[in-house]
mmCIF file of C-alpha atoms in Angstrom:
data_model
loop_
_atom_site.group_PDB
_atom_site.id
_atom_site.type_symbol
_atom_site.label_atom_id
_atom_site.label_comp_id
_atom_site.label_asym_id
_atom_site.label_seq_id
_atom_site.Cartn_x
_atom_site.Cartn_y
_atom_site.Cartn_z
ATOM 1 C CA ASP A 5 -62.340 -6.587 90.000
ATOM 2 C CA LYS A 6 -63.402 -9.579 87.887
ATOM 3 C CA SER A 7 -61.597 -8.580 84.675
ATOM 4 C CA GLU A 8 -58.407 -9.972 83.140
ATOM 5 C CA ALA A 9 -55.319 -7.943 83.971
ATOM 6 C CA THR A 10 -52.205 -10.013 83.188
ATOM 7 C CA GLN A 11 -51.138 -13.477 82.154
ATOM 8 C CA HIS A 12 -47.719 -14.850 83.052
ATOM 9 C CA SER A 13 -46.453 -17.767 80.959
ATOM 10 C CA GLN A 14 -43.477 -19.981 81.669
ATOM 11 C CA VAL A 15 -42.647 -22.546 79.006
ATOM 12 C CA VAL A 16 -39.986 -25.261 79.029
ATOM 13 C CA TRP A 17 -39.223 -26.204 75.439
ATOM 14 C CA ARG A 18 -37.670 -29.439 74.227
ATOM 15 C CA VAL A 19 -36.413 -28.767 70.729
ATOM 16 C CA GLU A 20 -37.619 -31.335 68.199
ATOM 17 C CA ARG A 21 -36.339 -29.606 65.028
ATOM 18 C CA GLN A 22 -32.708 -28.657 64.545
ATOM 19 C CA GLY A 23 -32.255 -24.878 64.564
ATOM 20 C CA MET A 24 -35.652 -24.077 66.124
ATOM 21 C CA HIS A 25 -35.602 -20.620 67.665
ATOM 22 C CA ARG A 26 -38.977 -18.994 66.966
ATOM 23 C CA TRP A 27 -42.582 -19.679 67.969
ATOM 24 C CA ALA A 28 -45.838 -17.776 67.849
ATOM 25 C CA VAL A 29 -48.011 -16.572 70.707
ATOM 26 C CA VAL A 30 -51.562 -15.913 69.561
ATOM 27 C CA LEU A 31 -54.078 -14.375 71.905
ATOM 28 C CA GLU A 32 -57.485 -12.819 71.664
ATOM 29 C CA GLN A 33 -58.982 -10.963 74.602
ATOM 30 C CA ASP A 34 -62.578 -12.071 75.263
ATOM 31 C CA ALA A 35 -63.785 -8.779 76.767
ATOM 32 C CA ASP A 36 -64.518 -5.549 74.944
ATOM 33 C CA THR A 37 -61.675 -3.071 75.211
ATOM 34 C CA GLU A 38 -60.206 -0.319 73.081
ATOM 35 C CA THR A 39 -56.656 -1.542 73.704
ATOM 36 C CA THR A 40 -54.939 -4.541 72.146
ATOM 37 C CA PRO A 41 -53.137 -6.817 74.653
ATOM 38 C CA GLN A 42 -49.381 -6.224 74.975
ATOM 39 C CA ILE A 43 -46.623 -8.839 75.352
ATOM 40 C CA GLU A 44 -43.335 -8.499 77.209
ATOM 41 C CA ALA A 45 -40.431 -10.973 77.220
ATOM 42 C CA LEU A 46 -39.241 -11.707 80.771
ATOM 43 C CA PHE A 47 -36.646 -14.460 80.501
ATOM 44 C CA GLY A 48 -34.952 -16.599 77.840
ATOM 45 C CA CYS A 49 -36.560 -14.926 74.821
ATOM 46 C CA THR A 50 -37.238 -11.650 73.057
ATOM 47 C CA VAL A 51 -40.280 -10.367 71.228
ATOM 48 C CA GLY A 52 -39.865 -10.345 67.447
ATOM 49 C CA GLU A 53 -42.495 -9.207 64.966
ATOM 50 C CA VAL A 54 -45.910 -8.333 66.421
ATOM 51 C CA VAL A 55 -49.181 -8.085 64.492
ATOM 52 C CA GLU A 56 -52.155 -6.407 66.165
ATOM 53 C CA VAL A 57 -55.777 -6.566 65.013
ATOM 54 C CA PRO A 58 -57.479 -4.081 67.381
ATOM 55 C CA GLU A 59 -61.031 -4.660 66.136
ATOM 56 C CA ARG A 60 -60.713 -8.331 67.236
ATOM 57 C CA ARG A 61 -58.579 -7.574 70.325
ATOM 58 C CA LEU A 62 -56.079 -9.956 68.716
ATOM 59 C CA LEU A 63 -52.306 -10.061 69.076
ATOM 60 C CA VAL A 64 -49.895 -12.375 67.277
ATOM 61 C CA ALA A 65 -46.330 -12.155 68.532
ATOM 62 C CA GLU A 66 -43.213 -13.892 67.323
ATOM 63 C CA MET A 67 -41.115 -15.009 70.268
ATOM 64 C CA VAL A 68 -37.406 -15.559 69.623
ATOM 65 C CA ALA A 69 -35.036 -17.810 71.587
ATOM 66 C CA PRO A 70 -31.561 -16.428 72.333
ATOM 67 C CA ARG A 71 -30.018 -18.569 69.565
ATOM 68 C CA PRO A 72 -30.915 -21.411 67.193
ATOM 69 C CA MET A 73 -31.340 -24.492 69.366
ATOM 70 C CA GLN A 74 -30.052 -28.012 68.779
ATOM 71 C CA ARG A 75 -32.438 -30.956 68.547
ATOM 72 C CA GLY A 76 -32.991 -32.465 72.023
ATOM 73 C CA GLU A 77 -31.927 -29.279 73.815
ATOM 74 C CA HIS A 78 -34.195 -27.767 76.520
ATOM 75 C CA PHE A 79 -34.690 -24.103 77.325
ATOM 76 C CA LEU A 80 -36.964 -21.955 79.481
ATOM 77 C CA ALA A 81 -38.868 -18.913 78.235
ATOM 78 C CA GLU A 82 -41.099 -16.567 80.225
ATOM 79 C CA TYR A 83 -43.338 -13.774 79.031
ATOM 80 C CA ARG A 84 -46.168 -11.617 80.354
ATOM 81 C CA ILE A 85 -49.313 -10.448 78.595
ATOM 82 C CA THR A 86 -51.017 -7.287 79.797
ATOM 83 C CA TYR A 87 -54.640 -7.086 78.737
ATOM 84 C CA GLY A 88 -56.545 -3.912 77.824
ATOM 85 C CA ARG A 89 -58.645 -2.398 80.625
ATOM 86 C CA THR A 90 -62.252 -3.513 80.673
ATOM 87 C CA THR A 91 -65.194 -3.726 83.040
ATOM 88 C CA THR A 92 -66.401 -7.006 81.518
ATOM 89 C CA PRO A 93 -65.898 -9.954 83.891
ATOM 90 C CA SER A 94 -63.493 -12.601 82.633
ATOM 91 C CA PHE A 95 -64.702 -16.193 82.436
ATOM 92 C CA ARG A 96 -61.801 -18.363 81.254
ATOM 93 C CA THR A 97 -58.153 -18.862 80.527
ATOM 94 C CA GLN A 98 -57.083 -21.221 77.748
ATOM 95 C CA ARG A 99 -53.975 -22.712 76.240
ATOM 96 C CA ALA A 100 -53.941 -24.288 72.780
ATOM 97 C CA VAL A 101 -51.368 -27.047 72.237
ATOM 98 C CA SER A 102 -50.339 -28.050 68.719
ATOM 99 C CA ASP A 103 -47.900 -30.825 69.692
ATOM 100 C CA ALA A 104 -47.976 -33.266 72.616
ATOM 101 C CA VAL A 105 -46.707 -31.705 75.851
ATOM 102 C CA ARG A 106 -45.285 -33.639 78.797
ATOM 103 C CA THR A 107 -46.853 -31.373 81.447
ATOM 104 C CA LEU A 108 -49.255 -28.452 81.040
ATOM 105 C CA GLY A 109 -50.460 -26.344 83.934
ATOM 106 C CA LEU A 110 -52.996 -23.549 84.048
ATOM 107 C CA CYS A 111 -53.517 -21.465 87.143
ATOM 108 C CA VAL A 112 -55.421 -18.315 87.914
ATOM 109 C CA THR A 113 -55.345 -15.852 90.781
ATOM 110 C CA PHE A 114 -58.540 -13.899 91.380
ATOM 111 C CA SER A 115 -58.792 -10.558 93.151
ATOM 112 C CA ALA A 116 -59.178 -11.183 96.881
ATOM 113 C CA GLY A 117 -62.655 -9.632 96.909
ATOM 114 C CA ALA A 118 -63.868 -11.329 93.731
ATOM 115 C CA THR A 119 -63.721 -15.113 93.741
ATOM 116 C CA PRO A 120 -65.961 -17.145 91.439
ATOM 117 C CA ALA A 121 -68.676 -19.524 92.573
ATOM 118 C CA ARG A 122 -67.145 -22.422 90.624
ATOM 119 C CA VAL A 123 -64.057 -23.219 88.521
ATOM 120 C CA VAL A 124 -64.082 -26.019 85.936
ATOM 121 C CA ALA A 125 -61.124 -27.531 84.047
ATOM 122 C CA GLY A 126 -61.508 -29.231 80.701
ATOM 123 C CA PHE A 127 -60.192 -30.119 77.269
ATOM 124 C CA GLN A 128 -61.517 -29.352 73.799
ATOM 125 C CA SER A 129 -60.275 -31.064 70.648
ATOM 126 C CA ALA A 130 -60.877 -27.745 68.831
ATOM 127 C CA MET A 131 -61.755 -24.216 69.947
ATOM 128 C CA ASP A 132 -65.373 -24.491 68.747
ATOM 129 C CA GLN A 133 -66.043 -27.789 70.569
ATOM 130 C CA PRO A 134 -67.586 -28.115 74.063
ATOM 131 C CA LEU A 135 -65.436 -29.091 77.035
ATOM 132 C CA ALA A 136 -64.870 -32.845 77.154
ATOM 133 C CA HIS A 137 -64.963 -34.376 80.653
ATOM 134 C CA PRO A 138 -65.189 -31.084 82.593
ATOM 135 C CA SER A 139 -64.196 -31.358 86.238
ATOM 136 C CA VAL A 140 -64.812 -28.953 89.093
ATOM 137 C CA ILE A 141 -61.520 -27.649 90.501
ATOM 138 C CA PRO A 142 -61.236 -26.824 94.204
ATOM 139 C CA GLN A 143 -60.174 -23.266 94.933
ATOM 140 C CA ASN A 144 -57.369 -22.501 97.342
ATOM 141 C CA GLY A 145 -58.425 -19.113 98.691
ATOM 142 C CA HIS A 146 -58.493 -16.942 95.583
ATOM 143 C CA GLN A 147 -56.467 -19.323 93.385
ATOM 144 C CA ALA A 148 -57.271 -22.342 91.214
ATOM 145 C CA GLN A 149 -55.100 -24.637 89.103
ATOM 146 C CA SER A 150 -55.183 -27.728 86.945
ATOM 147 C CA ILE A 151 -52.300 -29.846 85.653
ATOM 148 C CA TRP A 152 -52.435 -32.193 82.666
ATOM 149 C CA VAL A 153 -49.747 -34.867 82.158
ATOM 150 C CA ASP A 154 -48.969 -36.060 78.623
ATOM 151 C CA ALA A 155 -51.252 -33.376 77.172
ATOM 152 C CA LYS A 156 -52.300 -34.165 73.602
ATOM 153 C CA PRO A 157 -52.950 -31.484 70.958
ATOM 154 C CA GLY A 158 -56.075 -29.432 71.626
ATOM 155 C CA VAL A 159 -57.325 -26.625 73.859
ATOM 156 C CA TYR A 160 -57.017 -26.767 77.659
ATOM 157 C CA SER A 161 -59.203 -24.491 79.765
ATOM 158 C CA LEU A 162 -60.023 -23.216 83.180
ATOM 159 C CA GLN A 163 -63.495 -21.662 83.121
ATOM 160 C CA TRP A 164 -65.329 -19.990 85.976
ATOM 161 C CA GLU A 165 -68.777 -18.762 86.911
ATOM 162 C CA TRP A 166 -69.527 -15.690 89.009
ATOM 163 C CA ASP A 167 -72.435 -15.460 91.478
#
């Protein structure tokens, strides 16, 4: 199966604003589906208000830390996104960053019987821009990953091509 099924996110936050305890997760499924993606808190957070826009396969979820955090404090949050069923092959995973991030990693696991011909990592200054300095990423079996250190604001991507 070449479609998106789930996305697992693990985020280590360093609080820059006193009292910070909420952030938004915005996602739009690329493939046609009749179901809006769902989000589930796994560790260190809960799901607050959720807005769904089914015609755009869009979900905006408020994630809530266990308490208001103090400036300089670190905490870990994990959540999982389950995408709507589709037969359309996926072709990318992306992460938009609005503030500088010390380390950003994207990884993808493909179905054992469906690995892409090529995986490329890259950066875009904005969603509508082409990938700047794309680089081919070696696959380890049916997995691929890319790590960025001192990631600046923008959009980070892993994109793949099927035979």
